[in-house]
PDB file of C-alpha atoms in Angstrom:
ATOM      1  CA  UNK A 753     103.870 115.245 114.105  1.00 82.00           C
ATOM      2  CA  UNK A 754     102.849 118.751 115.106  1.00 83.00           C
ATOM      3  CA  UNK A 755     106.063 120.146 113.623  1.00 85.00           C
ATOM      4  CA  UNK A 756     104.915 118.880 110.226  1.00 88.00           C
ATOM      5  CA  UNK A 757     102.163 121.481 110.417  1.00 91.00           C
ATOM      6  CA  UNK A 758     104.585 124.313 111.228  1.00 91.00           C
ATOM      7  CA  UNK A 759     107.263 124.133 108.537  1.00 94.00           C
ATOM      8  CA  UNK A 760     107.985 126.905 106.083  1.00 95.00           C
ATOM      9  CA  UNK A 761     110.182 124.571 104.022  1.00 97.00           C
ATOM     10  CA  UNK A 762     110.054 120.792 104.249  1.00 97.00           C
ATOM     11  CA  UNK A 763     112.927 119.012 102.517  1.00 97.00           C
ATOM     12  CA  UNK A 764     112.021 115.359 102.011  1.00 97.00           C
ATOM     13  CA  UNK A 765     115.125 113.378 101.101  1.00 96.00           C
ATOM     14  CA  UNK A 766     115.546 109.634 101.511  1.00 88.00           C
ATOM     15  CA  UNK A 767     111.918 109.123 102.418  1.00 93.00           C
ATOM     16  CA  UNK A 768     108.555 108.528 100.779  1.00 96.00           C
ATOM     17  CA  UNK A 769     105.965 109.208 103.491  1.00 96.00           C
ATOM     18  CA  UNK A 770     102.994 109.068 101.098  1.00 97.00           C
ATOM     19  CA  UNK A 771     103.641 105.324 100.812  1.00 96.00           C
ATOM     20  CA  UNK A 772     105.597 104.465 103.975  1.00 95.00           C
ATOM     21  CA  UNK A 773     103.975 106.792 106.543  1.00 94.00           C
ATOM     22  CA  UNK A 774     100.508 107.837 105.308  1.00 96.00           C
ATOM     23  CA  UNK A 775      99.409 109.299 108.656  1.00 95.00           C
ATOM     24  CA  UNK A 776     102.526 111.477 108.837  1.00 95.00           C
ATOM     25  CA  UNK A 777     101.862 112.480 105.221  1.00 97.00           C
ATOM     26  CA  UNK A 778      98.475 113.876 106.232  1.00 97.00           C
ATOM     27  CA  UNK A 779     100.214 116.182 108.722  1.00 96.00           C
ATOM     28  CA  UNK A 780     102.766 117.145 106.052  1.00 96.00           C
ATOM     29  CA  UNK A 781      99.933 118.069 103.689  1.00 97.00           C
ATOM     30  CA  UNK A 782      98.316 120.181 106.427  1.00 97.00           C
ATOM     31  CA  UNK A 783     101.593 122.093 106.744  1.00 96.00           C
ATOM     32  CA  UNK A 784     101.572 122.598 102.997  1.00 97.00           C
ATOM     33  CA  UNK A 785      97.969 123.870 103.081  1.00 97.00           C
ATOM     34  CA  UNK A 786      99.043 126.335 105.772  1.00 96.00           C
ATOM     35  CA  UNK A 787     101.543 127.745 103.294  1.00 97.00           C
ATOM     36  CA  UNK A 788     104.584 125.534 103.809  1.00 96.00           C
ATOM     37  CA  UNK A 789     106.710 124.754 100.768  1.00 98.00           C
ATOM     38  CA  UNK A 790     107.473 121.067 100.181  1.00 98.00           C
ATOM     39  CA  UNK A 791     110.663 120.156  98.324  1.00 98.00           C
ATOM     40  CA  UNK A 792     111.201 116.499  97.496  1.00 98.00           C
ATOM     41  CA  UNK A 793     114.689 115.369  96.535  1.00 97.00           C
ATOM     42  CA  UNK A 794     114.923 111.791  95.365  1.00 96.00           C
ATOM     43  CA  UNK A 795     116.424 109.709  92.583  1.00 95.00           C
ATOM     44  CA  UNK A 796     112.864 108.505  91.838  1.00 95.00           C
ATOM     45  CA  UNK A 797     109.620 110.353  91.247  1.00 97.00           C
ATOM     46  CA  UNK A 798     107.529 109.024  94.138  1.00 97.00           C
ATOM     47  CA  UNK A 799     103.964 109.474  95.368  1.00 98.00           C
ATOM     48  CA  UNK A 800     105.348 112.030  97.805  1.00 98.00           C
ATOM     49  CA  UNK A 801     107.022 113.875  94.930  1.00 98.00           C
ATOM     50  CA  UNK A 802     103.620 114.119  93.246  1.00 98.00           C
ATOM     51  CA  UNK A 803     102.502 116.326  96.167  1.00 98.00           C
ATOM     52  CA  UNK A 804     105.632 118.486  96.200  1.00 98.00           C
ATOM     53  CA  UNK A 805     105.854 122.141  95.300  1.00 98.00           C
ATOM     54  CA  UNK A 806     109.262 121.329  93.824  1.00 98.00           C
ATOM     55  CA  UNK A 807     110.955 118.060  92.927  1.00 98.00           C
ATOM     56  CA  UNK A 808     114.650 117.570  92.225  1.00 98.00           C
ATOM     57  CA  UNK A 809     115.986 114.279  90.946  1.00 98.00           C
ATOM     58  CA  UNK A 810     119.588 113.542  91.910  1.00 97.00           C
ATOM     59  CA  UNK A 811     122.155 110.804  91.518  1.00 96.00           C
ATOM     60  CA  UNK A 812     121.676 108.069  94.152  1.00 94.00           C
ATOM     61  CA  UNK A 813     124.185 108.143  97.001  1.00 93.00           C
ATOM     62  CA  UNK A 814     125.230 111.785  96.590  1.00 96.00           C
ATOM     63  CA  UNK A 815     123.283 113.257  99.503  1.00 96.00           C
ATOM     64  CA  UNK A 816     126.404 114.491 101.297  1.00 97.00           C
ATOM     65  CA  UNK A 817     127.590 116.472  98.267  1.00 98.00           C
ATOM     66  CA  UNK A 818     124.140 118.070  97.951  1.00 98.00           C
ATOM     67  CA  UNK A 819     124.029 119.150 101.589  1.00 98.00           C
ATOM     68  CA  UNK A 820     127.612 120.394 101.588  1.00 98.00           C
ATOM     69  CA  UNK A 821     126.895 122.322  98.391  1.00 98.00           C
ATOM     70  CA  UNK A 822     123.851 123.941 100.008  1.00 98.00           C
ATOM     71  CA  UNK A 823     125.861 124.862 103.094  1.00 97.00           C
ATOM     72  CA  UNK A 824     128.676 126.351 100.988  1.00 97.00           C
ATOM     73  CA  UNK A 825     126.225 128.354  98.892  1.00 97.00           C
ATOM     74  CA  UNK A 826     124.492 129.594 102.051  1.00 95.00           C
ATOM     75  CA  UNK A 827     127.837 130.591 103.542  1.00 94.00           C
ATOM     76  CA  UNK A 828     129.067 132.337 100.412  1.00 96.00           C
ATOM     77  CA  UNK A 829     125.860 134.007  99.220  1.00 95.00           C
ATOM     78  CA  UNK A 830     123.559 134.469 102.211  1.00 93.00           C
ATOM     79  CA  UNK A 831     125.523 133.918 105.405  1.00 90.00           C
ATOM     80  CA  UNK A 832     125.216 131.126 107.899  1.00 88.00           C
ATOM     81  CA  UNK A 833     122.907 130.980 110.903  1.00 77.00           C
ATOM     82  CA  UNK A 834     123.158 133.613 113.568  1.00 59.00           C
ATOM     83  CA  UNK A 835     121.866 133.003 117.038  1.00 49.00           C
ATOM     84  CA  UNK A 836     118.404 134.625 117.244  1.00 52.00           C
ATOM     85  CA  UNK A 837     118.915 135.185 120.981  1.00 52.00           C
ATOM     86  CA  UNK A 838     122.194 137.072 120.494  1.00 49.00           C
ATOM     87  CA  UNK A 839     122.510 140.782 121.083  1.00 49.00           C
ATOM     88  CA  UNK A 840     123.655 143.293 118.436  1.00 46.00           C
ATOM     89  CA  UNK A 841     127.128 141.761 118.345  1.00 44.00           C
ATOM     90  CA  UNK A 842     125.688 139.013 116.139  1.00 45.00           C
ATOM     91  CA  UNK A 843     127.097 136.046 118.024  1.00 52.00           C
ATOM     92  CA  UNK A 844     127.605 133.302 115.490  1.00 68.00           C
ATOM     93  CA  UNK A 845     125.626 130.253 116.534  1.00 71.00           C
ATOM     94  CA  UNK A 846     127.866 127.882 114.611  1.00 79.00           C
ATOM     95  CA  UNK A 847     131.251 128.962 115.885  1.00 74.00           C
ATOM     96  CA  UNK A 848     130.085 129.830 119.391  1.00 76.00           C
ATOM     97  CA  UNK A 849     127.529 127.102 120.125  1.00 78.00           C
ATOM     98  CA  UNK A 850     128.293 124.131 117.857  1.00 86.00           C
ATOM     99  CA  UNK A 851     131.278 121.921 118.560  1.00 89.00           C
ATOM    100  CA  UNK A 852     133.321 120.980 115.516  1.00 89.00           C
ATOM    101  CA  UNK A 853     131.784 123.422 113.045  1.00 90.00           C
ATOM    102  CA  UNK A 854     135.264 124.492 111.976  1.00 90.00           C
ATOM    103  CA  UNK A 855     135.822 120.946 110.659  1.00 93.00           C
ATOM    104  CA  UNK A 856     132.806 121.254 108.362  1.00 93.00           C
ATOM    105  CA  UNK A 857     133.736 124.776 107.321  1.00 92.00           C
ATOM    106  CA  UNK A 858     137.230 123.617 106.360  1.00 95.00           C
ATOM    107  CA  UNK A 859     135.714 121.144 103.864  1.00 96.00           C
ATOM    108  CA  UNK A 860     133.195 123.464 102.220  1.00 97.00           C
ATOM    109  CA  UNK A 861     135.539 124.890  99.583  1.00 96.00           C
ATOM    110  CA  UNK A 862     135.708 121.392  98.064  1.00 97.00           C
ATOM    111  CA  UNK A 863     131.985 121.648  97.280  1.00 98.00           C
ATOM    112  CA  UNK A 864     131.708 124.467  94.756  1.00 97.00           C
ATOM    113  CA  UNK A 865     128.557 124.471  92.608  1.00 97.00           C
ATOM    114  CA  UNK A 866     130.253 123.021  89.543  1.00 98.00           C
ATOM    115  CA  UNK A 867     131.776 120.126  91.478  1.00 98.00           C
ATOM    116  CA  UNK A 868     128.509 119.400  93.271  1.00 98.00           C
ATOM    117  CA  UNK A 869     126.636 119.509  89.958  1.00 98.00           C
ATOM    118  CA  UNK A 870     129.071 117.011  88.472  1.00 98.00           C
ATOM    119  CA  UNK A 871     128.758 114.663  91.463  1.00 98.00           C
ATOM    120  CA  UNK A 872     124.983 114.858  91.960  1.00 98.00           C
ATOM    121  CA  UNK A 873     123.669 115.422  88.419  1.00 97.00           C
ATOM    122  CA  UNK A 874     121.812 118.494  89.684  1.00 98.00           C
ATOM    123  CA  UNK A 875     122.395 121.628  87.654  1.00 98.00           C
ATOM    124  CA  UNK A 876     124.257 124.642  89.013  1.00 98.00           C
ATOM    125  CA  UNK A 877     120.945 126.508  88.861  1.00 98.00           C
ATOM    126  CA  UNK A 878     119.255 123.834  90.978  1.00 98.00           C
ATOM    127  CA  UNK A 879     121.996 124.073  93.588  1.00 98.00           C
ATOM    128  CA  UNK A 880     121.572 127.848  93.657  1.00 98.00           C
ATOM    129  CA  UNK A 881     117.800 127.343  93.983  1.00 98.00           C
ATOM    130  CA  UNK A 882     118.286 125.011  96.948  1.00 98.00           C
ATOM    131  CA  UNK A 883     120.341 127.598  98.820  1.00 97.00           C
ATOM    132  CA  UNK A 884     117.811 130.277  97.895  1.00 97.00           C
ATOM    133  CA  UNK A 885     114.988 128.141  99.330  1.00 97.00           C
ATOM    134  CA  UNK A 886     116.942 127.543 102.535  1.00 96.00           C
ATOM    135  CA  UNK A 887     117.661 131.252 102.914  1.00 95.00           C
ATOM    136  CA  UNK A 888     114.111 132.306 102.095  1.00 95.00           C
ATOM    137  CA  UNK A 889     112.445 129.940 104.561  1.00 95.00           C
ATOM    138  CA  UNK A 890     114.819 129.828 107.503  1.00 90.00           C
ATOM    139  CA  UNK A 891     114.620 129.183 110.373  1.00 88.00           C
ATOM    140  CA  UNK A 892     111.530 126.959 109.930  1.00 91.00           C
ATOM    141  CA  UNK A 893     113.121 124.350 107.689  1.00 93.00           C
ATOM    142  CA  UNK A 894     112.652 120.662 108.336  1.00 93.00           C
ATOM    143  CA  UNK A 895     114.901 118.114 106.685  1.00 94.00           C
ATOM    144  CA  UNK A 896     113.046 114.835 106.665  1.00 91.00           C
ATOM    145  CA  UNK A 897     114.661 111.469 105.993  1.00 90.00           C
ATOM    146  CA  UNK A 898     114.169 107.799 106.715  1.00 86.00           C
ATOM    147  CA  UNK A 899     115.655 104.550 105.475  1.00 84.00           C
ATOM    148  CA  UNK A 900     116.418 106.023 102.058  1.00 81.00           C
ATOM    149  CA  UNK A 901     119.010 108.228 103.730  1.00 85.00           C
ATOM    150  CA  UNK A 902     120.340 105.814 106.303  1.00 83.00           C
ATOM    151  CA  UNK A 903     120.655 102.483 104.521  1.00 83.00           C
ATOM    152  CA  UNK A 904     123.659 103.306 102.381  1.00 82.00           C
ATOM    153  CA  UNK A 905     127.282 102.416 102.931  1.00 82.00           C
ATOM    154  CA  UNK A 906     127.674 106.124 103.802  1.00 85.00           C
ATOM    155  CA  UNK A 907     124.363 106.444 105.692  1.00 86.00           C
ATOM    156  CA  UNK A 908     125.992 107.900 108.804  1.00 91.00           C
ATOM    157  CA  UNK A 909     127.597 110.628 106.708  1.00 94.00           C
ATOM    158  CA  UNK A 910     124.234 111.335 105.046  1.00 93.00           C
ATOM    159  CA  UNK A 911     122.623 111.920 108.425  1.00 92.00           C
ATOM    160  CA  UNK A 912     125.493 114.117 109.573  1.00 94.00           C
ATOM    161  CA  UNK A 913     125.181 116.213 106.413  1.00 95.00           C
ATOM    162  CA  UNK A 914     121.413 116.661 106.938  1.00 95.00           C
ATOM    163  CA  UNK A 915     122.076 117.779 110.503  1.00 93.00           C
ATOM    164  CA  UNK A 916     124.836 120.139 109.369  1.00 94.00           C
ATOM    165  CA  UNK A 917     122.474 121.740 106.837  1.00 95.00           C
ATOM    166  CA  UNK A 918     119.898 122.171 109.591  1.00 93.00           C
ATOM    167  CA  UNK A 919     122.511 123.839 111.807  1.00 92.00           C
ATOM    168  CA  UNK A 920     123.786 126.043 108.968  1.00 92.00           C
ATOM    169  CA  UNK A 921     120.290 127.347 108.290  1.00 91.00           C
ATOM    170  CA  UNK A 922     119.553 127.961 111.978  1.00 87.00           C
ATOM    171  CA  UNK A 923     116.673 125.471 111.919  1.00 88.00           C
ATOM    172  CA  UNK A 924     117.972 122.935 114.430  1.00 85.00           C
ATOM    173  CA  UNK A 925     116.212 122.437 117.766  1.00 75.00           C
ATOM    174  CA  UNK A 926     113.242 124.699 117.176  1.00 77.00           C
ATOM    175  CA  UNK A 927     109.555 124.080 116.639  1.00 77.00           C
ATOM    176  CA  UNK A 928     108.829 124.019 112.927  1.00 74.00           C
ATOM    177  CA  UNK A 929     112.454 123.226 112.247  1.00 76.00           C
TER     178      UNK A 929
END
């Protein structure tokens, strides 16, 4: 719960903590008061969305396309995560410390902004905004999900895509991320 108070960007997708986890929501709101930016992505406008700094409605079941689109836009426009502990050589955290990243990278070209917009019903501008938010707030980005992300026929892939976006932004395995 303490990490909720430390985020710079909280991406709530597949969850509605204002209704399902009201105590956690209080910690989320404390993080927002501290200056954290809350982005809610959901097919529905929820009570949590009412608290958000930004809300994006998307087509149900298209979480993977959204995350892959964000990762591609990060890669192409801003660069992917570098290891903060690396020396001046700029060791790449993803290729040097994450197993299987090359498999994700090989798929990214299938997720250009126009294709992702068509799949998700987000606009190209919204996809660009998502990548901009990730770049602006990294590495303290939390991607928050619950049953809304897992209980789909592709729930496992949803979770993998959330984790991949966390890795791509350099937010994985750190306080506030």
